[in-house]
Tab-separated table of C-alpha atoms and ligand atoms in Angstrom:
chain	number	residue	atom	x	y	z
M	903	MET	CA	217.534	157.080	104.734
M	904	LYS	CA	218.867	159.564	107.278
M	905	PHE	CA	222.572	160.427	107.265
M	906	PHE	CA	224.213	161.135	110.613
M	907	ILE	CA	227.875	162.053	110.995
M	908	ASP	CA	229.768	160.076	113.658
M	909	THR	CA	232.165	162.593	115.109
M	910	ALA	CA	232.589	165.334	117.707
M	911	ASN	CA	234.798	167.361	115.346
M	912	LEU	CA	233.030	170.682	114.734
M	913	ASP	CA	234.799	171.427	111.438
M	914	GLN	CA	233.694	168.075	109.988
M	915	ILE	CA	230.174	168.588	111.279
M	916	ARG	CA	230.059	172.059	109.661
M	917	GLU	CA	231.383	170.611	106.388
M	918	ALA	CA	228.745	167.851	106.329
M	919	GLN	CA	226.018	170.361	107.255
M	920	ALA	CA	227.125	172.647	104.428
M	921	LEU	CA	226.685	169.761	101.988
M	922	GLY	CA	222.973	169.932	102.733
M	923	ILE	CA	222.440	166.219	103.340
M	924	LEU	CA	223.063	165.940	107.078
M	925	ASP	CA	220.252	164.722	109.337
M	926	GLY	CA	222.029	164.496	112.632
M	927	VAL	CA	225.140	163.682	114.682
M	928	THR	CA	226.230	160.792	116.862
M	929	THR	CA	228.945	161.097	119.475
M	930	ASN	CA	230.339	158.856	122.152
M	931	PRO	CA	232.853	159.362	124.994
M	932	SER	CA	235.732	158.104	122.786
M	933	LEU	CA	234.875	160.586	119.989
M	934	MET	CA	234.767	163.420	122.547
M	935	ALA	CA	238.138	162.426	123.988
M	936	LYS	CA	239.610	162.249	120.452
M	937	GLU	CA	238.772	165.962	120.063
M	938	GLY	CA	240.341	166.731	123.442
M	939	ILE	CA	236.919	167.523	125.008
M	940	THR	CA	237.141	166.407	128.629
M	941	GLY	CA	235.394	167.333	131.873
M	942	GLN	CA	231.601	167.453	132.307
M	943	GLU	CA	231.252	171.206	131.761
M	944	ASN	CA	233.206	171.167	128.485
M	945	ILE	CA	231.406	168.085	127.226
M	946	LEU	CA	227.959	169.616	127.870
M	947	LYS	CA	228.992	172.858	126.159
M	948	HIS	CA	230.274	170.845	123.187
M	949	TYR	CA	226.873	169.140	122.786
M	950	VAL	CA	225.202	172.557	122.632
M	951	ASP	CA	227.800	173.765	120.073
M	952	ILE	CA	226.976	170.734	117.913
M	953	CYS	CA	223.222	171.383	118.201
M	954	ASN	CA	223.805	174.954	117.078
M	955	ILE	CA	225.443	173.733	113.841
M	956	VAL	CA	223.004	171.031	112.772
M	957	GLU	CA	219.229	170.912	112.540
M	958	GLY	CA	218.653	167.233	113.405
M	959	ASP	CA	219.078	164.861	116.314
M	960	VAL	CA	222.325	164.828	118.308
M	961	SER	CA	223.078	161.756	120.372
M	962	ALA	CA	224.685	162.449	123.766
M	963	GLU	CA	225.827	159.417	125.719
M	964	VAL	CA	225.335	158.817	129.446
M	965	ILE	CA	228.329	157.424	131.313
M	966	SER	CA	226.382	156.064	134.299
M	967	THR	CA	225.710	152.338	134.295
M	968	ASP	CA	223.003	152.255	136.989
M	969	PHE	CA	219.326	153.183	136.443
M	970	GLU	CA	219.235	156.188	138.819
M	971	GLY	CA	222.446	157.593	137.408
M	972	MET	CA	221.271	157.206	133.808
M	973	ILE	CA	217.961	158.925	134.579
M	974	LYS	CA	219.670	161.874	136.297
M	975	GLU	CA	222.254	162.232	133.577
M	976	GLY	CA	219.813	161.666	130.715
M	977	GLU	CA	217.345	164.250	132.024
M	978	ALA	CA	220.164	166.804	132.343
M	979	LEU	CA	221.314	166.022	128.761
M	980	ALA	CA	217.787	166.263	127.370
M	981	ALA	CA	217.336	169.625	129.092
M	982	LEU	CA	220.402	171.008	127.325
M	983	HIS	CA	218.745	171.359	123.930
M	984	PRO	CA	215.591	170.038	122.191
M	985	GLN	CA	217.752	168.216	119.588
M	986	ILE	CA	219.478	166.032	122.166
M	987	VAL	CA	218.807	162.279	122.038
M	988	VAL	CA	219.868	160.401	125.164
M	989	LYS	CA	222.261	157.604	124.236
M	990	ILE	CA	222.028	154.635	126.615
M	991	PRO	CA	224.099	151.411	126.691
M	992	MET	CA	222.383	148.068	126.042
M	993	ILE	CA	222.578	146.730	129.586
M	994	LYS	CA	219.754	145.743	131.983
M	995	ASP	CA	219.515	149.152	133.647
M	996	GLY	CA	219.799	150.765	130.176
M	997	VAL	CA	216.688	148.921	129.024
M	998	LYS	CA	214.834	150.164	132.110
M	999	ALA	CA	216.103	153.720	131.526
M	1000	CYS	CA	215.064	153.524	127.849
M	1001	LYS	CA	211.518	152.579	128.874
M	1002	TYR	CA	211.437	155.404	131.444
M	1003	PHE	CA	212.572	158.019	128.860
M	1004	SER	CA	210.223	156.723	126.143
M	1005	GLU	CA	207.246	157.092	128.547
M	1006	LYS	CA	208.369	160.656	129.262
M	1007	GLY	CA	208.643	161.495	125.552
M	1008	ILE	CA	212.446	161.883	125.696
M	1009	LYS	CA	214.206	160.567	122.584
M	1010	THR	CA	216.693	157.667	123.080
M	1011	ASN	CA	219.398	155.851	121.157
M	1012	VAL	CA	220.268	152.448	122.626
M	1013	THR	CA	223.902	151.851	121.777
M	1014	LEU	CA	226.363	148.934	121.689
M	1015	ILE	CA	223.898	146.577	120.011
M	1016	PHE	CA	225.581	143.404	118.726
M	1017	SER	CA	222.688	140.915	118.451
M	1018	ALA	CA	219.117	140.711	117.138
M	1019	GLY	CA	217.944	139.795	120.635
M	1020	GLN	CA	219.332	143.082	122.000
M	1021	ALA	CA	217.620	144.890	119.118
M	1022	LEU	CA	214.287	143.283	120.024
M	1023	LEU	CA	214.663	144.419	123.633
M	1024	ALA	CA	215.509	147.980	122.608
M	1025	ALA	CA	212.340	148.127	120.454
M	1026	LYS	CA	210.197	146.665	123.231
M	1027	ALA	CA	211.572	149.379	125.576
M	1028	GLY	CA	210.389	152.041	123.081
M	1029	ALA	CA	213.806	153.261	121.840
M	1030	THR	CA	213.659	155.999	119.258
M	1031	TYR	CA	216.892	154.684	117.668
M	1032	MET	CA	219.018	151.625	118.283
M	1033	SER	CA	222.633	151.348	117.115
M	1034	PRO	CA	224.009	148.039	115.838
M	1035	PHE	CA	227.812	148.398	115.426
M	1036	ILE	CA	228.506	146.803	112.064
M	1037	GLY	CA	232.200	147.693	111.734
M	1038	ARG	CA	233.092	146.249	115.142
M	1039	LEU	CA	231.333	142.969	114.204
M	1040	ASP	CA	233.245	142.867	110.891
M	1041	ASP	CA	236.450	143.472	112.945
M	1042	ILE	CA	235.933	140.102	114.640
M	1043	SER	CA	234.992	138.257	111.408
M	1044	THR	CA	231.262	138.349	112.082
M	1045	ASP	CA	228.972	139.768	109.370
M	1046	GLY	CA	227.756	143.164	110.606
M	1047	LEU	CA	225.432	143.654	107.663
M	1048	ASN	CA	223.708	140.350	108.401
M	1049	LEU	CA	222.767	141.755	111.794
M	1050	ILE	CA	221.123	144.762	110.056
M	1051	SER	CA	219.125	142.361	107.827
M	1052	GLU	CA	217.971	140.297	110.848
M	1053	ILE	CA	216.818	143.401	112.731
M	1054	ARG	CA	215.042	144.788	109.649
M	1055	LEU	CA	213.097	141.518	109.325
M	1056	ILE	CA	212.137	141.419	113.011
M	1057	TYR	CA	211.091	145.093	113.166
M	1058	ASP	CA	209.028	144.727	109.992
M	1059	ASN	CA	207.371	141.533	111.317
M	1060	TYR	CA	205.909	143.527	114.216
M	1061	GLY	CA	205.803	147.076	112.917
M	1062	PHE	CA	208.188	148.436	115.556
M	1063	ASP	CA	208.739	152.194	115.234
M	1064	THR	CA	212.291	152.055	116.572
M	1065	GLN	CA	214.698	153.260	113.880
M	1066	ILE	CA	217.657	151.085	112.911
M	1067	LEU	CA	220.687	153.376	113.142
M	1068	ALA	CA	223.516	151.486	111.476
M	1069	ALA	CA	226.628	152.529	113.462
M	1070	SER	CA	230.309	151.829	113.340
M	1071	VAL	CA	230.085	152.405	109.573
M	1072	ARG	CA	233.649	152.446	108.310
M	1073	HIS	CA	233.400	153.012	104.552
M	1074	THR	CA	231.180	153.923	101.622
M	1075	MET	CA	230.142	150.381	100.723
M	1076	HIS	CA	228.768	149.983	104.260
M	1077	ILE	CA	226.469	152.934	103.530
M	1078	MET	CA	225.311	151.401	100.234
M	1079	ASP	CA	224.715	147.966	101.726
M	1080	CYS	CA	222.757	149.456	104.654
M	1081	ALA	CA	220.636	151.436	102.150
M	1082	LYS	CA	219.847	148.219	100.207
M	1083	ILE	CA	218.868	146.363	103.402
M	1084	GLY	CA	216.736	149.259	104.578
M	1085	ALA	CA	218.498	150.700	107.622
M	1086	ASP	CA	216.581	153.829	108.625
M	1087	VAL	CA	219.732	155.756	109.451
M	1088	MET	CA	223.443	155.366	109.046
M	1089	THR	CA	226.139	157.118	111.049
M	1090	GLY	CA	229.641	157.256	109.684
M	1091	PRO	CA	232.678	159.421	109.058
M	1092	LEU	CA	232.636	162.280	106.556
M	1093	SER	CA	235.090	160.332	104.338
M	1094	ALA	CA	232.521	157.489	103.913
M	1095	ILE	CA	229.803	159.973	102.964
M	1096	GLU	CA	232.053	161.795	100.504
M	1097	GLY	CA	232.935	158.456	98.885
M	1098	LEU	CA	229.392	158.398	97.529
M	1099	LEU	CA	230.275	161.388	95.342
M	1100	LYS	CA	233.086	159.737	93.492
M	1101	HIS	CA	233.038	158.286	89.991
M	1102	PRO	CA	235.863	158.586	87.444
M	1103	LEU	CA	233.392	158.910	84.585
M	1104	THR	CA	231.868	161.961	86.270
M	1105	ASP	CA	235.316	163.611	86.454
M	1106	ILE	CA	236.186	162.634	82.865
M	1107	GLY	CA	232.768	163.735	81.593
M	1108	LEU	CA	232.995	167.113	83.341
M	1109	ALA	CA	236.524	167.727	82.062
M	1110	LYS	CA	235.356	167.020	78.501
M	1111	PHE	CA	232.292	169.312	78.817
M	1112	LEU	CA	234.468	172.133	80.103
M	1113	ALA	CA	237.110	171.569	77.427
M	1114	ASP	CA	234.422	171.577	74.662
M	1115	TYR	CA	232.823	174.708	76.074
M	1116	ASN	CA	236.192	176.483	76.081
M	1117	LYS	CA	236.802	175.626	72.404
M	1118	GLY	CA	234.106	178.075	71.444
M	1119	ASN	CA	235.228	180.826	73.819
N	1247	E4P	C1	227.931	155.450	117.031
N	1247	E4P	O1	226.962	155.721	117.678
N	1247	E4P	C2	229.080	154.671	117.545
N	1247	E4P	O2	229.521	155.273	118.723
N	1247	E4P	C3	230.152	154.608	116.552
N	1247	E4P	O3	229.590	154.421	115.276
N	1247	E4P	C4	231.223	153.586	116.848
N	1247	E4P	O4	232.091	153.468	115.734
N	1247	E4P	P1	233.504	152.740	115.805
N	1247	E4P	O5	233.272	151.286	115.909
N	1247	E4P	O6	234.149	153.108	114.499
N	1247	E4P	O7	234.216	153.299	116.977
């Protein structure tokens, strides 16, 4: 299972990278704005800064909603750095753009997936990754994890190569449940990843080992 961090915050990306378990980064226009990164030039520079911190794939989202615009933007993003994955919205022109990029060998991440039907289309269009938003489904009392299970079943039925990138992960149990279902990738905040570390018996056990060691010294 690949671990991506879902942020545009360079300090958090550095921290996750230093942990040695990071496989990539996802961003979106809202995450960029949250870090105060605005304007095309600054946004493009920020993507390159992120690529220079991590070794894996970095999703960079197009803001065009028409085919020609997405192609122009996506090609410019892909030319920025070999680690860039072009992130495309799940709309009609997005499906066409995904097919275009997949034929050109440019990696894609089809985003804003909320149904198994959308996931099937993304795979048919040759997406590298597709991002079902589990937290946003949970927010409206719909089971986000159930969507991951449905997509896993469909992709396995036909041997699709498209990777299920569980997105909108909000907490540590989302990561564990996605791992059990078999999501290929999860993207979430650093806090959710660090939650995997925690167990009180680890802390108690370590304190006892150190105390016992110090008795003899
Ligand atoms: C990732 O690609 C998405 O942009 C992100 O996970 C959305 O998360 P949110 O629902 O917490 O905003």
